Amino acid sequence: MPGIVIVGAQWGDEGKGKVTDLLAEQADAVVRFQGGNNAGHTIVRDGVQWKLHLMPSGILHPGKLCVIGNGVVIDPRVLADELEALKARRVDVSALRISANAHLIMPYHLLLDSAGEAKLGKLQIGTTQRGIGPCYADKAARLGIRVQDLLDEKILKKKIVAAMEPKRLSLRPYERNPALDLRTMTEEYLTYGHRLERHIADTARLLWELLDAGSLVLFEGAQGAMLDIDHGTYPFVTSSNPVAGAACVGAGVGPKAIAEVWGVAKAYTTRVGAGPFPSELHDALGEALRHRGGEFGTTTGRPRRVGWLDLVALRYAARLNTLSALAITKLDVLCGLDSIALCTGYRGAEEAEFSEFPYHQTVLHHASPELTELPGWQEDIGECRSLADLPPAARDYLDFIANAVGVPVALVGVGPARDQVIWTGEPRDSLLLAGAQHAAP
Ligand code: GDP
Ligand code: IMO
Ligand code: MG
């Protein structure tokens, strides 16, 4: 039963969309298992850019089963619009399946998300304001409304009443908002139900059948390990678990279904929103990398904060996810620098040194980076397609990362386009091998 999980190993936007689209070529299905339309996954094919928010990044492969798992929170308006937009661009979306157990983002979740941020003032998290946190909160409080509820008007109405009642006080400022009118909301959501109905399914069962038959299933994470609600830089995190362990829960398969875990990381680090970022660059170089790397949010357009590659955090992510391979993206963005720094440790108050990711929030907030400098390279690497094509300094940089993290680099990104990658060899074979081994009777 070979399942391969692809996760973000930093603070999101590592290039998961591109890597998933590439690996999807060899897979039979692609599953999103957590997060919602806070995600923005970009794929560039033949010079055309695709920005996906809820849709699994296998959707551009005609007929490939794409699943939105039970662990995802779905804004049905966004999903229905995304489907229409893809259809308008002649993408075959017939193989999309949506878990009947996935939770729905409701209009009041959106209002609560922005109200929550406004209330926090200076302490705000910088959420994407897509209602993600309030939706997961309702799920945990057992007040959530699920995809299957869209198919029954009576149940839908009852659940909306039950979910809105406890929020009466917080929603008071929005009392006159038509989006909160029970009848309007029910009617609107029933319409989404009609639009999505043909895609709604028992997705866990679909995946069991595929895995039993030895098919290759990709589990595509959103966000990244450092935004994980349990293991990330809490409270500056998202409200789900982007780590690989959550793939099982969010798709409905057991841990034995997972054969490999790929971690995607940029050759440097970015983060959107507030929260600690020890290796952040606050100078002109940070600004230059932001522009060279196009570091502006796919979902909100916000400028991303930029810094050196944080190997302390990356090692931590490797452990949290039991990474078997690394995909290092955007190596091309580092061209033209005389030297490149990597964060190999943190220094805290009173000169305390940390080589492992500190568990205490206060330490992290005051951590400054211990930097190791490596020589840079001047050549443009956008046309390189093998390790041998890369300048020696770029190869040394990749080796340094692999050694520090203890995980081999399987794939290197040298530009946004689909073909701008370097396969380092073995792990691609091992990907195929995993499929072949498990497919054997
Ligand atoms: P995701 O959320 O992890 O899927 O990543 P995003 O799509 O939000 O952000 C990654 C950005 O980097 C996108 O604009 C990609 O097109 C782009 N990208 C991905 N890989 C590479 C690469 O190797 N080089 C460059 N220059 N851009 C890349
Ligand atoms: P992809 O899948 C980068 C960040 C937000 C904010 C925090 C909480 O494209 O990598 P939320 O709206 O989730 O409650 O916001 O998480 N965040 C992301 N940052 N990439 C993402 O997704 C993100 N999804 C959420 O900026 O700091
Ligand atoms: Mg993104």
mmCIF file of C-alpha atoms and ligand atoms in Angstrom, residues 8 12-18 39-44 49 57 220-221 223 264 266 268 292-299 304 328-333 412-417 420-421, ligand 1:
data_model
loop_
_atom_site.group_PDB
_atom_site.id
_atom_site.type_symbol
_atom_site.label_atom_id
_atom_site.label_comp_id
_atom_site.label_asym_id
_atom_site.label_seq_id
_atom_site.Cartn_x
_atom_site.Cartn_y
_atom_site.Cartn_z
ATOM 1 C CA GLY A 8 5.826 21.720 3.674
ATOM 2 C CA GLY A 12 4.357 27.284 3.973
ATOM 3 C CA ASP A 13 4.714 28.306 0.312
ATOM 4 C CA GLU A 14 7.684 25.999 -0.189
ATOM 5 C CA GLY A 15 6.505 24.914 -3.640
ATOM 6 C CA LYS A 16 4.326 21.949 -2.627
ATOM 7 C CA GLY A 17 2.010 22.556 -5.583
ATOM 8 C CA LYS A 18 4.796 22.216 -8.128
ATOM 9 C CA ALA A 39 -3.525 27.533 1.024
ATOM 10 C CA GLY A 40 -2.371 28.794 -2.347
ATOM 11 C CA HIS A 41 -0.512 26.252 -4.471
ATOM 12 C CA THR A 42 1.033 27.426 -7.720
ATOM 13 C CA ILE A 43 1.764 25.310 -10.756
ATOM 14 C CA VAL A 44 3.412 26.678 -13.892
ATOM 15 C CA GLN A 49 0.211 29.814 -14.210
ATOM 16 C CA SER A 57 -2.453 19.720 -7.194
ATOM 17 C CA GLU A 220 -0.604 16.635 -0.379
ATOM 18 C CA GLY A 221 -0.125 18.827 2.683
ATOM 19 C CA GLN A 223 0.984 25.073 4.978
ATOM 20 C CA VAL A 264 9.486 20.520 0.464
ATOM 21 C CA LYS A 266 12.928 26.544 -0.216
ATOM 22 C CA TYR A 268 16.001 30.019 1.902
ATOM 23 C CA ARG A 292 13.701 38.056 -7.099
ATOM 24 C CA GLY A 293 11.733 35.152 -5.614
ATOM 25 C CA GLY A 294 8.338 36.772 -6.211
ATOM 26 C CA GLU A 295 7.648 36.368 -2.514
ATOM 27 C CA PHE A 296 4.125 37.713 -2.347
ATOM 28 C CA GLY A 297 1.332 35.532 -0.982
ATOM 29 C CA THR A 298 -0.585 33.381 -3.481
ATOM 30 C CA THR A 299 -3.753 33.740 -1.408
ATOM 31 C CA ARG A 304 6.335 37.377 2.525
ATOM 32 C CA ILE A 328 14.727 21.960 -2.319
ATOM 33 C CA THR A 329 12.994 24.625 -4.406
ATOM 34 C CA LYS A 330 13.970 28.074 -5.642
ATOM 35 C CA LEU A 331 17.717 27.460 -5.638
ATOM 36 C CA ASP A 332 17.793 29.778 -8.691
ATOM 37 C CA VAL A 333 16.735 32.717 -6.509
ATOM 38 C CA VAL A 412 15.924 20.586 -6.796
ATOM 39 C CA GLY A 413 13.885 23.471 -8.190
ATOM 40 C CA VAL A 414 15.738 25.853 -10.497
ATOM 41 C CA GLY A 415 12.769 27.907 -11.687
ATOM 42 C CA PRO A 416 8.976 28.014 -11.436
ATOM 43 C CA ALA A 417 8.269 26.014 -14.593
ATOM 44 C CA GLN A 420 12.881 23.495 -14.223
ATOM 45 C CA VAL A 421 13.895 20.702 -11.882
HETATM 46 P P1 GDP B 1 3.011 26.116 -2.059
HETATM 47 O O1 GDP B 1 1.966 26.809 -1.285
HETATM 48 O O2 GDP B 1 3.944 25.329 -1.211
HETATM 49 O O3 GDP B 1 2.455 25.281 -3.194
HETATM 50 O O4 GDP B 1 3.895 27.269 -2.740
HETATM 51 P P2 GDP B 1 3.349 28.593 -3.472
HETATM 52 O O5 GDP B 1 2.797 28.225 -4.776
HETATM 53 O O6 GDP B 1 2.479 29.378 -2.554
HETATM 54 O O7 GDP B 1 4.679 29.432 -3.599
HETATM 55 C C1 GDP B 1 5.769 28.940 -4.292
HETATM 56 C C2 GDP B 1 6.118 29.928 -5.435
HETATM 57 O O8 GDP B 1 7.395 29.618 -5.939
HETATM 58 C C3 GDP B 1 5.180 29.812 -6.617
HETATM 59 O O9 GDP B 1 5.054 31.069 -7.201
HETATM 60 C C4 GDP B 1 5.900 28.854 -7.555
HETATM 61 O O10 GDP B 1 5.561 29.053 -8.923
HETATM 62 C C5 GDP B 1 7.322 29.254 -7.303
HETATM 63 N N1 GDP B 1 8.317 28.171 -7.466
HETATM 64 C C6 GDP B 1 8.218 26.858 -7.136
HETATM 65 N N2 GDP B 1 9.405 26.226 -7.336
HETATM 66 C C7 GDP B 1 10.256 27.175 -7.792
HETATM 67 C C8 GDP B 1 11.646 27.162 -8.144
HETATM 68 O O11 GDP B 1 12.342 26.157 -8.071
HETATM 69 N N3 GDP B 1 12.182 28.367 -8.535
HETATM 70 C C9 GDP B 1 11.450 29.521 -8.611
HETATM 71 N N4 GDP B 1 12.054 30.636 -9.004
HETATM 72 N N5 GDP B 1 10.148 29.550 -8.294
HETATM 73 C C10 GDP B 1 9.564 28.404 -7.874
#
